[in-house]
Short mmCIF file of C-alpha atoms in Angstrom, two decimals:
data_model
loop_
_atom_site.label_atom_id
_atom_site.label_comp_id
_atom_site.label_asym_id
_atom_site.label_seq_id
_atom_site.Cartn_x
_atom_site.Cartn_y
_atom_site.Cartn_z
CA MET Q 1 -11.70 -35.33 36.44
CA ARG Q 2 -7.98 -35.82 36.96
CA ILE Q 3 -7.51 -36.67 33.27
CA LEU Q 4 -9.51 -33.63 32.20
CA ARG Q 5 -7.41 -31.45 34.50
CA ARG Q 6 -4.21 -32.78 32.98
CA VAL Q 7 -5.52 -32.26 29.47
CA GLY Q 8 -6.52 -28.74 30.42
CA LEU Q 9 -3.06 -28.01 31.85
CA VAL Q 10 -1.40 -29.38 28.70
CA LEU Q 11 -3.61 -27.22 26.47
CA LEU Q 12 -2.95 -24.19 28.65
CA GLY Q 13 0.79 -24.83 28.49
CA LEU Q 14 0.66 -25.15 24.70
CA PHE Q 15 -1.31 -21.92 24.44
CA VAL Q 16 1.21 -20.09 26.62
CA LEU Q 17 4.09 -21.52 24.58
CA LEU Q 18 2.40 -20.46 21.34
CA ASN Q 19 2.01 -16.92 22.64
CA ILE Q 20 5.67 -16.78 23.70
CA VAL Q 21 6.80 -17.96 20.27
CA LEU Q 22 4.54 -15.48 18.46
CA ALA Q 23 5.58 -12.61 20.73
CA PHE Q 24 9.18 -13.24 19.62
CA HIS Q 25 8.01 -13.42 15.99
CA ALA Q 26 6.25 -10.07 16.26
CA ALA Q 27 9.27 -8.43 17.86
CA ARG Q 28 11.70 -9.75 15.27
CA PHE Q 29 9.48 -8.85 12.33
CA THR Q 30 9.54 -5.21 13.40
CA TYR Q 31 13.17 -4.97 14.54
CA PHE Q 32 16.18 -4.61 12.26
CA TYR Q 33 19.56 -5.41 13.75
CA ASP Q 34 22.58 -3.32 12.81
CA ASN Q 35 24.51 -4.84 9.93
CA PRO Q 36 28.17 -3.76 10.15
CA ASP Q 37 29.29 -6.70 7.99
CA LYS Q 38 26.93 -5.61 5.19
CA MET Q 39 25.29 -9.01 4.89
CA PRO Q 40 22.70 -9.06 2.07
CA SER Q 41 19.06 -9.54 3.06
CA ARG Q 42 17.07 -12.55 1.92
CA LYS Q 43 13.38 -13.16 1.36
CA PRO Q 44 11.67 -16.01 3.28
CA GLU Q 45 10.83 -17.66 -0.05
CA SER Q 46 14.56 -18.32 -0.57
CA TYR Q 47 15.08 -20.02 2.81
CA SER Q 48 16.03 -23.70 2.98
CA THR Q 49 13.67 -26.11 4.77
CA GLY Q 50 15.84 -25.95 7.89
CA GLU Q 51 15.92 -22.17 7.85
CA LYS Q 52 12.16 -22.01 7.45
CA LEU Q 53 11.71 -24.35 10.44
CA GLU Q 54 14.05 -22.20 12.54
CA ALA Q 55 12.22 -19.05 11.44
CA ALA Q 56 8.89 -20.72 12.22
CA PHE Q 57 9.89 -21.36 15.84
CA PHE Q 58 12.10 -18.38 16.64
CA GLY Q 59 11.22 -15.74 14.06
CA MET Q 60 13.41 -14.21 11.38
CA LYS Q 61 16.38 -12.20 12.60
CA LEU Q 62 16.29 -9.30 10.19
CA LYS Q 63 19.32 -7.14 9.54
CA LYS Q 64 19.36 -3.65 8.10
CA SER Q 65 19.32 -3.84 4.31
CA VAL Q 66 22.54 -2.87 2.56
CA VAL Q 67 22.66 0.14 0.23
CA ASN Q 68 24.77 -1.47 -2.47
CA ASP Q 69 24.26 0.82 -5.45
CA ALA Q 70 23.68 4.48 -6.32
CA PRO Q 71 22.15 6.51 -9.17
CA LYS Q 72 24.19 6.62 -12.36
CA MET Q 73 23.37 10.29 -12.86
CA PRO Q 74 24.59 13.12 -10.56
CA TYR Q 75 22.72 13.24 -7.26
CA GLU Q 76 22.78 15.01 -3.92
CA THR Q 77 22.75 13.15 -0.60
CA VAL Q 78 20.17 14.77 1.68
CA ARG Q 79 19.45 14.35 5.39
CA LEU Q 80 15.87 14.30 6.59
CA THR Q 81 14.61 14.19 10.17
CA ASN Q 82 11.47 12.40 11.39
CA GLU Q 83 9.33 13.01 14.47
CA LEU Q 84 11.74 11.00 16.66
CA GLY Q 85 14.72 13.09 15.59
CA GLN Q 86 16.12 10.17 13.61
CA ARG Q 87 18.24 11.06 10.61
CA LEU Q 88 17.01 9.61 7.33
CA GLU Q 89 19.26 9.46 4.28
CA GLY Q 90 17.96 10.32 0.83
CA TRP Q 91 19.19 10.92 -2.70
CA TYR Q 92 17.88 13.90 -4.65
CA VAL Q 93 18.32 13.64 -8.41
CA ARG Q 94 17.69 16.75 -10.51
CA ALA Q 95 16.40 16.71 -14.08
CA ASP Q 96 16.83 19.36 -16.75
CA ASN Q 97 13.66 21.46 -17.06
CA PRO Q 98 11.81 19.12 -14.69
CA LYS Q 99 8.11 18.34 -15.09
CA GLY Q 100 7.83 17.76 -11.35
CA THR Q 101 9.30 15.61 -8.58
CA VAL Q 102 8.66 11.93 -7.84
CA ILE Q 103 9.19 10.72 -4.26
CA LEU Q 104 9.96 6.99 -4.18
CA CYS Q 105 9.07 4.81 -1.16
CA HIS Q 106 10.68 1.37 -0.91
CA GLY Q 107 9.27 -1.74 0.76
CA HIS Q 108 9.85 -3.63 4.02
CA ALA Q 109 13.43 -4.88 4.55
CA SER Q 110 14.55 -2.93 1.46
CA ASN Q 111 16.14 0.48 0.85
CA LYS Q 112 16.49 3.27 -1.71
CA SER Q 113 19.09 1.41 -3.78
CA LYS Q 114 16.45 -1.24 -4.58
CA VAL Q 115 14.27 1.23 -6.51
CA LEU Q 116 16.92 2.58 -8.88
CA CYS Q 117 15.22 0.97 -11.88
CA GLU Q 118 12.12 3.03 -11.18
CA ASN Q 119 14.21 6.11 -10.42
CA ASP Q 120 16.02 5.88 -13.76
CA PHE Q 121 12.79 5.76 -15.74
CA PHE Q 122 11.18 8.67 -13.90
CA HIS Q 123 14.37 10.66 -14.55
CA GLN Q 124 14.24 9.63 -18.21
CA LEU Q 125 10.70 10.99 -18.38
CA GLY Q 126 11.98 14.35 -17.13
CA TYR Q 127 11.22 14.32 -13.40
CA ASN Q 128 13.32 15.17 -10.39
CA THR Q 129 13.39 12.23 -7.98
CA LEU Q 130 13.84 11.82 -4.25
CA LEU Q 131 14.70 8.35 -2.97
CA PHE Q 132 15.05 7.88 0.78
CA ASP Q 133 15.50 5.14 3.37
CA PHE Q 134 12.68 4.66 5.87
CA ARG Q 135 13.68 4.42 9.55
CA ALA Q 136 15.54 1.20 10.39
CA HIS Q 137 16.33 0.66 6.71
CA GLY Q 138 19.43 1.27 4.63
CA ASN Q 139 21.51 4.18 5.88
CA SER Q 140 18.79 5.74 8.04
CA GLN Q 141 18.84 5.66 11.82
CA GLY Q 142 16.68 3.51 14.05
CA ASN Q 143 16.04 -0.20 14.48
CA ILE Q 144 12.26 -0.41 14.90
CA CYS Q 145 9.95 -0.59 11.89
CA THR Q 146 6.16 -0.33 12.17
CA ILE Q 147 5.36 -1.59 8.63
CA GLY Q 148 4.23 1.88 7.56
CA TYR Q 149 2.21 2.79 10.67
CA ARG Q 150 4.65 5.51 11.82
CA GLU Q 151 6.75 5.61 8.66
CA THR Q 152 4.14 8.11 7.48
CA ASN Q 153 6.20 10.66 9.41
CA ASP Q 154 9.27 9.72 7.37
CA LEU Q 155 7.33 10.32 4.17
CA LYS Q 156 6.09 13.64 5.56
CA ALA Q 157 9.72 14.69 6.09
CA ALA Q 158 10.51 13.80 2.46
CA TYR Q 159 7.39 15.59 1.20
CA ASP Q 160 8.24 18.72 3.18
CA PHE Q 161 11.79 18.70 1.78
CA VAL Q 162 10.43 18.76 -1.77
CA SER Q 163 7.70 21.28 -0.92
CA ARG Q 164 10.23 23.73 0.49
CA GLY Q 165 11.70 23.95 -3.01
CA ASN Q 166 8.37 25.38 -4.22
CA GLU Q 167 7.59 22.21 -6.17
CA LYS Q 168 3.94 22.24 -7.24
CA ASN Q 169 3.81 18.88 -9.02
CA ILE Q 170 4.70 16.17 -6.48
CA ILE Q 171 4.07 12.55 -7.42
CA LEU Q 172 4.23 9.75 -4.86
CA TRP Q 173 5.37 6.24 -5.88
CA GLY Q 174 5.58 3.34 -3.45
CA VAL Q 175 5.86 -0.43 -3.38
CA SER Q 176 4.40 -2.82 -0.78
CA MET Q 177 5.04 -1.21 2.64
CA GLY Q 178 5.95 2.02 0.84
CA ALA Q 179 2.62 2.01 -0.99
CA ALA Q 180 0.71 1.31 2.23
CA THR Q 181 2.59 4.18 3.87
CA ILE Q 182 1.48 6.53 1.10
CA LEU Q 183 -2.15 5.50 1.56
CA LYS Q 184 -1.98 6.24 5.28
CA ALA Q 185 0.15 9.40 5.05
CA ILE Q 186 -2.03 11.33 2.58
CA PRO Q 187 -5.05 11.72 4.90
CA GLU Q 188 -2.97 11.65 8.10
CA HIS Q 189 -0.76 14.58 7.08
CA ASP Q 190 -3.07 16.17 4.52
CA LEU Q 191 -0.56 15.67 1.71
CA LYS Q 192 -1.53 17.04 -1.70
CA PRO Q 193 0.32 15.06 -4.37
CA SER Q 194 -0.72 15.61 -7.99
CA GLN Q 195 -0.71 11.88 -8.77
CA VAL Q 196 -0.08 8.64 -6.89
CA ILE Q 197 1.37 5.33 -8.08
CA LEU Q 198 0.89 2.30 -5.82
CA GLU Q 199 2.48 -1.11 -6.36
CA CYS Q 200 1.20 -4.18 -4.47
CA PRO Q 201 0.06 -2.47 -1.24
CA PHE Q 202 -1.53 -4.71 1.40
CA ALA Q 203 -5.16 -3.98 2.31
CA SER Q 204 -4.58 -4.22 6.07
CA LEU Q 205 -1.80 -5.09 8.48
CA TYR Q 206 -3.78 -8.25 9.27
CA ASP Q 207 -3.57 -9.21 5.57
CA ALA Q 208 0.15 -8.39 5.52
CA VAL Q 209 0.76 -10.70 8.49
CA GLN Q 210 -1.12 -13.51 6.76
CA GLY Q 211 0.94 -12.94 3.62
CA ARG Q 212 4.16 -13.26 5.61
CA LEU Q 213 2.93 -16.49 7.21
CA ARG Q 214 2.03 -17.89 3.78
CA SER Q 215 5.61 -17.26 2.63
CA LEU Q 216 6.82 -19.39 5.55
CA HIS Q 217 4.11 -22.04 5.04
CA ILE Q 218 2.73 -21.44 8.53
CA PRO Q 219 -1.04 -21.84 9.15
CA ALA Q 220 -2.65 -18.42 9.23
CA HIS Q 221 -4.93 -19.05 12.22
CA PRO Q 222 -4.67 -18.36 15.10
CA ALA Q 223 -1.10 -17.14 14.44
CA SER Q 224 -2.20 -14.04 12.48
CA GLU Q 225 -4.47 -12.79 15.22
CA LEU Q 226 -1.91 -13.36 17.96
CA LEU Q 227 0.95 -11.84 15.96
CA LEU Q 228 -1.10 -8.72 15.37
CA LEU Q 229 -2.01 -8.57 19.05
CA TRP Q 230 1.58 -8.92 20.28
CA GLY Q 231 3.01 -6.66 17.59
CA GLY Q 232 0.55 -3.93 18.49
CA MET Q 233 1.42 -4.13 22.18
CA GLU Q 234 5.18 -4.30 21.59
CA ARG Q 235 5.23 -1.32 19.21
CA SER Q 236 2.41 0.67 20.85
CA MET Q 237 0.27 0.78 17.73
CA SER Q 238 -3.24 -0.22 16.81
CA GLY Q 239 -2.51 -3.06 14.42
CA TYR Q 240 -6.13 -4.01 13.79
CA SER Q 241 -7.08 -0.47 12.74
CA TYR Q 242 -4.18 -0.16 10.29
CA ARG Q 243 -6.13 -0.58 7.05
CA PRO Q 244 -4.70 1.01 3.87
CA SER Q 245 -7.82 -0.09 1.98
CA ASP Q 246 -9.86 2.26 4.18
CA TYR Q 247 -7.41 5.14 3.78
CA ALA Q 248 -7.82 4.78 0.00
CA LYS Q 249 -11.20 6.48 0.31
CA LYS Q 250 -9.41 9.76 1.06
CA LEU Q 251 -7.40 9.80 -2.16
CA THR Q 252 -9.04 12.16 -4.64
CA MET Q 253 -6.13 12.64 -7.05
CA PRO Q 254 -5.40 10.34 -10.04
CA VAL Q 255 -4.11 6.95 -8.86
CA LEU Q 256 -2.39 4.11 -10.71
CA LEU Q 257 -2.54 0.76 -8.88
CA ASN Q 258 -0.18 -2.01 -10.05
CA TRP Q 259 -0.40 -5.65 -8.94
CA GLY Q 260 1.24 -8.96 -9.93
CA ALA Q 261 -1.11 -11.86 -10.65
CA LYS Q 262 1.37 -14.35 -9.12
CA ASP Q 263 1.79 -12.40 -5.88
CA PRO Q 264 1.69 -14.86 -2.92
CA ARG Q 265 1.68 -12.11 -0.29
CA VAL Q 266 -0.86 -9.59 -1.55
CA LEU Q 267 -3.92 -11.33 -2.96
CA ARG Q 268 -6.36 -10.16 -5.63
CA PRO Q 269 -9.22 -9.47 -3.16
CA GLU Q 270 -6.94 -7.06 -1.27
CA THR Q 271 -6.07 -5.25 -4.48
CA ASP Q 272 -9.70 -5.10 -5.57
CA ALA Q 273 -10.71 -3.68 -2.17
CA ILE Q 274 -8.15 -0.89 -2.42
CA PHE Q 275 -9.08 -0.10 -6.02
CA ALA Q 276 -12.81 -0.05 -5.27
CA ASN Q 277 -12.30 2.24 -2.27
CA LEU Q 278 -10.13 4.82 -4.03
CA GLY Q 279 -11.99 8.11 -3.69
CA THR Q 280 -11.42 9.15 -7.27
CA SER Q 281 -12.81 8.10 -10.64
CA ARG Q 282 -9.44 8.91 -12.21
CA LYS Q 283 -7.91 5.54 -11.34
CA GLN Q 284 -6.38 2.64 -13.19
CA LEU Q 285 -5.56 -0.94 -12.21
CA VAL Q 286 -2.82 -2.65 -14.19
CA ILE Q 287 -2.22 -6.35 -13.64
CA TYR Q 288 1.16 -7.92 -14.39
CA GLU Q 289 0.36 -11.51 -15.30
CA ASN Q 290 3.93 -12.79 -15.03
CA SER Q 291 4.92 -11.11 -11.78
CA GLY Q 292 4.71 -11.90 -8.09
CA HIS Q 293 5.68 -9.69 -5.16
CA GLN Q 294 8.61 -8.20 -7.03
CA PRO Q 295 9.65 -5.09 -9.01
CA TYR Q 296 7.56 -4.83 -12.16
CA CYS Q 297 10.15 -2.37 -13.48
CA THR Q 298 12.64 -5.20 -13.84
CA ASN Q 299 10.34 -8.21 -14.32
CA GLU Q 300 7.93 -6.75 -16.91
CA ASN Q 301 9.77 -3.62 -17.89
CA THR Q 302 8.09 -2.83 -21.23
CA LYS Q 303 4.56 -3.12 -19.82
CA TRP Q 304 5.50 -1.22 -16.66
CA GLN Q 305 7.11 1.65 -18.53
CA ALA Q 306 4.09 1.97 -20.83
CA ALA Q 307 1.69 2.01 -17.87
CA ILE Q 308 3.73 4.63 -16.00
CA SER Q 309 4.26 6.84 -19.04
CA ASP Q 310 0.60 6.73 -20.09
CA PHE Q 311 -0.59 7.50 -16.58
CA LEU Q 312 1.73 10.46 -16.06
CA GLN Q 313 0.93 11.94 -19.46
CA ALA Q 314 -2.84 11.65 -19.09
CA SER Q 315 -4.53 14.99 -18.58
CA PRO Q 316 -6.58 15.32 -15.39
CA ARG Q 317 -10.29 15.03 -16.06
CA PRO Q 318 -13.24 16.34 -13.99
CA ALA Q 319 -14.58 13.57 -11.82
CA PRO Q 320 -18.01 12.32 -12.97
CA GLN Q 321 -20.81 11.53 -10.56
CA GLN Q 322 -20.21 7.78 -10.76
CA PRO Q 323 -16.75 6.13 -11.00
CA THR Q 324 -16.02 4.92 -14.51
CA ALA Q 325 -12.50 3.51 -14.02
CA GLN Q 326 -11.76 0.19 -15.68
CA ALA Q 327 -9.30 -2.51 -14.64
CA LEU Q 328 -6.63 -2.89 -17.33
CA PRO Q 329 -5.42 -6.43 -18.06
#
């Protein structure tokens, strides 16, 4: 009995220690420290073995991403305000005789300067563009990020800015966290974009957590469940109910979904679930065979530009009774 008691105490101690470690992980994953020295951000995949071990035990200390570039064409710096009163910085780029306006949503630990490749092509196609930094990213205020859960309010601020200019053709483009934010924001705020372009969105926050753990080579279970539990409590959000694949059912406008076949973070079943759930028959899935979780605009530029151009130029069609969309290789 004494031995069993000791074993039980050891197991209890290990469980408590595991929860402490994962509580720190959850806090650090959703907190961006100020970055006055403008240190560039790094992806976990680029960490050395020692850095990965340190991150595994103590979590990654994320710093605000640095805005290190700007559009080559004339642009206007705009200030948006979210529901917390935080100031968000954006760039508004006007086109001659614009066909509409594209709002670009960057990913986690990124910023608006990281989507300039996409911005340039949309501008080349004749669209106004609005690039903005989500809260806690780039030059926007705040330190806490909720992986798209509350960033929907940031997107709403950007959407309202464009709408106030009487724009009738608003297109939403987003990558990773930005794409997940779009999926959640459309039904949450009753947004009415004409078309939507999504690049490698995660199917659920639970899937996103597992993808992050895979990048650090940490076993997914039970760490994923505990990280989601602690993250939800620390940021006062329902992590388990945050499911972009479910929100996809509310999208009735044309949707282009892009995914990289070598993506270690967002897996094919997640992408298939989102695509299958999209509430429109006017949808396309384009797979980039040589890309991972990275910008397709830079990694497979010719294929990406063709997919974007074809999608935007396609005329809207009446939705048939049964979905007829095909996955494009």
